[in-house]
mmCIF file with all atom_site columns, C-alpha atoms in Angstrom:
data_model
loop_
_atom_site.group_PDB
_atom_site.id
_atom_site.type_symbol
_atom_site.label_atom_id
_atom_site.label_alt_id
_atom_site.label_comp_id
_atom_site.label_asym_id
_atom_site.label_entity_id
_atom_site.label_seq_id
_atom_site.pdbx_PDB_ins_code
_atom_site.Cartn_x
_atom_site.Cartn_y
_atom_site.Cartn_z
_atom_site.occupancy
_atom_site.B_iso_or_equiv
_atom_site.pdbx_formal_charge
_atom_site.auth_seq_id
_atom_site.auth_comp_id
_atom_site.auth_asym_id
_atom_site.auth_atom_id
_atom_site.pdbx_PDB_model_num
ATOM 1  C CA . MET A 1 1  ? 34.397 -7.785  -25.593 1.00 0.00 ? 1  MET A CA 1
ATOM 2  C CA . SER A 1 2  ? 37.883 -6.779  -26.683 1.00 0.00 ? 2  SER A CA 1
ATOM 3  C CA . SER A 1 3  ? 38.682 -4.349  -23.867 1.00 0.00 ? 3  SER A CA 1
ATOM 4  C CA . GLY A 1 4  ? 38.024 -6.679  -20.937 1.00 0.00 ? 4  GLY A CA 1
ATOM 5  C CA . PRO A 1 5  ? 40.352 -9.235  -19.396 1.00 0.00 ? 5  PRO A CA 1
ATOM 6  C CA . ARG A 1 6  ? 40.848 -12.597 -20.998 1.00 0.00 ? 6  ARG A CA 1
ATOM 7  C CA . PRO A 1 7  ? 38.623 -15.214 -19.359 1.00 0.00 ? 7  PRO A CA 1
ATOM 8  C CA . GLU A 1 8  ? 41.728 -16.874 -17.909 1.00 0.00 ? 8  GLU A CA 1
ATOM 9  C CA . ARG A 1 9  ? 42.769 -13.684 -16.114 1.00 0.00 ? 9  ARG A CA 1
ATOM 10 C CA . ALA A 1 10 ? 39.252 -13.159 -14.814 1.00 0.00 ? 10 ALA A CA 1
ATOM 11 C CA . MET A 1 11 ? 39.258 -16.669 -13.333 1.00 0.00 ? 11 MET A CA 1
ATOM 12 C CA . LEU A 1 12 ? 42.884 -17.064 -12.215 1.00 0.00 ? 12 LEU A CA 1
ATOM 13 C CA . GLY A 1 13 ? 43.887 -13.460 -11.525 1.00 0.00 ? 13 GLY A CA 1
ATOM 14 C CA . THR A 1 14 ? 47.154 -11.844 -12.549 1.00 0.00 ? 14 THR A CA 1
ATOM 15 C CA . GLY A 1 15 ? 49.489 -12.746 -9.676  1.00 0.00 ? 15 GLY A CA 1
ATOM 16 C CA . PRO A 1 16 ? 51.244 -15.955 -8.714  1.00 0.00 ? 16 PRO A CA 1
ATOM 17 C CA . LEU A 1 17 ? 49.173 -19.134 -8.804  1.00 0.00 ? 17 LEU A CA 1
ATOM 18 C CA . THR A 1 18 ? 49.638 -21.967 -6.340  1.00 0.00 ? 18 THR A CA 1
ATOM 19 C CA . VAL A 1 19 ? 48.335 -25.431 -7.154  1.00 0.00 ? 19 VAL A CA 1
ATOM 20 C CA . ALA A 1 20 ? 48.248 -27.943 -4.316  1.00 0.00 ? 20 ALA A CA 1
ATOM 21 C CA . ALA A 1 21 ? 47.891 -31.632 -5.040  1.00 0.00 ? 21 ALA A CA 1
ATOM 22 C CA . GLY A 1 22 ? 47.501 -34.283 -2.393  1.00 0.00 ? 22 GLY A CA 1
ATOM 23 C CA . GLY A 1 23 ? 49.330 -37.537 -2.783  1.00 0.00 ? 23 GLY A CA 1
ATOM 24 C CA . LYS A 1 24 ? 48.192 -40.936 -1.639  1.00 0.00 ? 24 LYS A CA 1
ATOM 25 C CA . PHE A 1 25 ? 50.670 -43.298 -0.051  1.00 0.00 ? 25 PHE A CA 1
ATOM 26 C CA . GLU A 1 26 ? 51.197 -46.633 -1.750  1.00 0.00 ? 26 GLU A CA 1
ATOM 27 C CA . ALA A 1 27 ? 49.785 -49.605 0.114   1.00 0.00 ? 27 ALA A CA 1
ATOM 28 C CA . ASP A 1 28 ? 51.661 -52.797 0.954   1.00 0.00 ? 28 ASP A CA 1
ATOM 29 C CA . LYS A 1 29 ? 55.121 -51.311 0.408   1.00 0.00 ? 29 LYS A CA 1
ATOM 30 C CA . LYS A 1 30 ? 58.041 -51.510 2.806   1.00 0.00 ? 30 LYS A CA 1
ATOM 31 C CA . ASP A 1 31 ? 59.004 -47.889 2.091   1.00 0.00 ? 31 ASP A CA 1
ATOM 32 C CA . PRO A 1 32 ? 55.854 -46.213 0.687   1.00 0.00 ? 32 PRO A CA 1
ATOM 33 C CA . TYR A 1 33 ? 55.919 -42.787 -0.918  1.00 0.00 ? 33 TYR A CA 1
ATOM 34 C CA . ALA A 1 34 ? 53.189 -40.419 -2.044  1.00 0.00 ? 34 ALA A CA 1
ATOM 35 C CA . VAL A 1 35 ? 51.848 -40.872 -5.565  1.00 0.00 ? 35 VAL A CA 1
ATOM 36 C CA . VAL A 1 36 ? 49.337 -38.915 -7.648  1.00 0.00 ? 36 VAL A CA 1
ATOM 37 C CA . SER A 1 37 ? 47.041 -40.064 -10.438 1.00 0.00 ? 37 SER A CA 1
ATOM 38 C CA . ALA A 1 38 ? 47.606 -39.514 -14.136 1.00 0.00 ? 38 ALA A CA 1
ATOM 39 C CA . GLU A 1 39 ? 44.341 -37.556 -14.213 1.00 0.00 ? 39 GLU A CA 1
ATOM 40 C CA . MET A 1 40 ? 45.628 -35.159 -11.553 1.00 0.00 ? 40 MET A CA 1
ATOM 41 C CA . LEU A 1 41 ? 48.820 -34.597 -13.536 1.00 0.00 ? 41 LEU A CA 1
ATOM 42 C CA . ALA A 1 42 ? 46.780 -33.927 -16.684 1.00 0.00 ? 42 ALA A CA 1
ATOM 43 C CA . ALA A 1 43 ? 44.604 -31.424 -14.801 1.00 0.00 ? 43 ALA A CA 1
ATOM 44 C CA . TYR A 1 44 ? 47.737 -29.710 -13.472 1.00 0.00 ? 44 TYR A CA 1
ATOM 45 C CA . GLU A 1 45 ? 49.155 -29.424 -16.994 1.00 0.00 ? 45 GLU A CA 1
ATOM 46 C CA . MET A 1 46 ? 45.883 -27.947 -18.277 1.00 0.00 ? 46 MET A CA 1
ATOM 47 C CA . LEU A 1 47 ? 45.761 -25.382 -15.447 1.00 0.00 ? 47 LEU A CA 1
ATOM 48 C CA . SER A 1 48 ? 49.404 -24.416 -15.810 1.00 0.00 ? 48 SER A CA 1
ATOM 49 C CA . ASN A 1 49 ? 49.039 -23.958 -19.585 1.00 0.00 ? 49 ASN A CA 1
ATOM 50 C CA . LEU A 1 50 ? 45.917 -21.884 -19.042 1.00 0.00 ? 50 LEU A CA 1
ATOM 51 C CA . ALA A 1 51 ? 47.679 -19.702 -16.470 1.00 0.00 ? 51 ALA A CA 1
ATOM 52 C CA . ARG A 1 52 ? 50.661 -19.182 -18.806 1.00 0.00 ? 52 ARG A CA 1
ATOM 53 C CA . GLY A 1 53 ? 48.377 -18.262 -21.681 1.00 0.00 ? 53 GLY A CA 1
ATOM 54 C CA . SER A 1 54 ? 49.531 -21.157 -23.833 1.00 0.00 ? 54 SER A CA 1
ATOM 55 C CA . ALA A 1 55 ? 46.320 -23.216 -23.693 1.00 0.00 ? 55 ALA A CA 1
#
């Protein structure tokens, strides 16, 4: 189907995209800060590339 939207546009839309990721605080630290997993970062990269059309 050459006249329809790319699958990425059909799924993500054409406007701004917001990705929210929750962090988990480190345990047993005097001054803990929020961290995210490597898998979450990889998923974010995949989504952002898909949204930019560079996947």
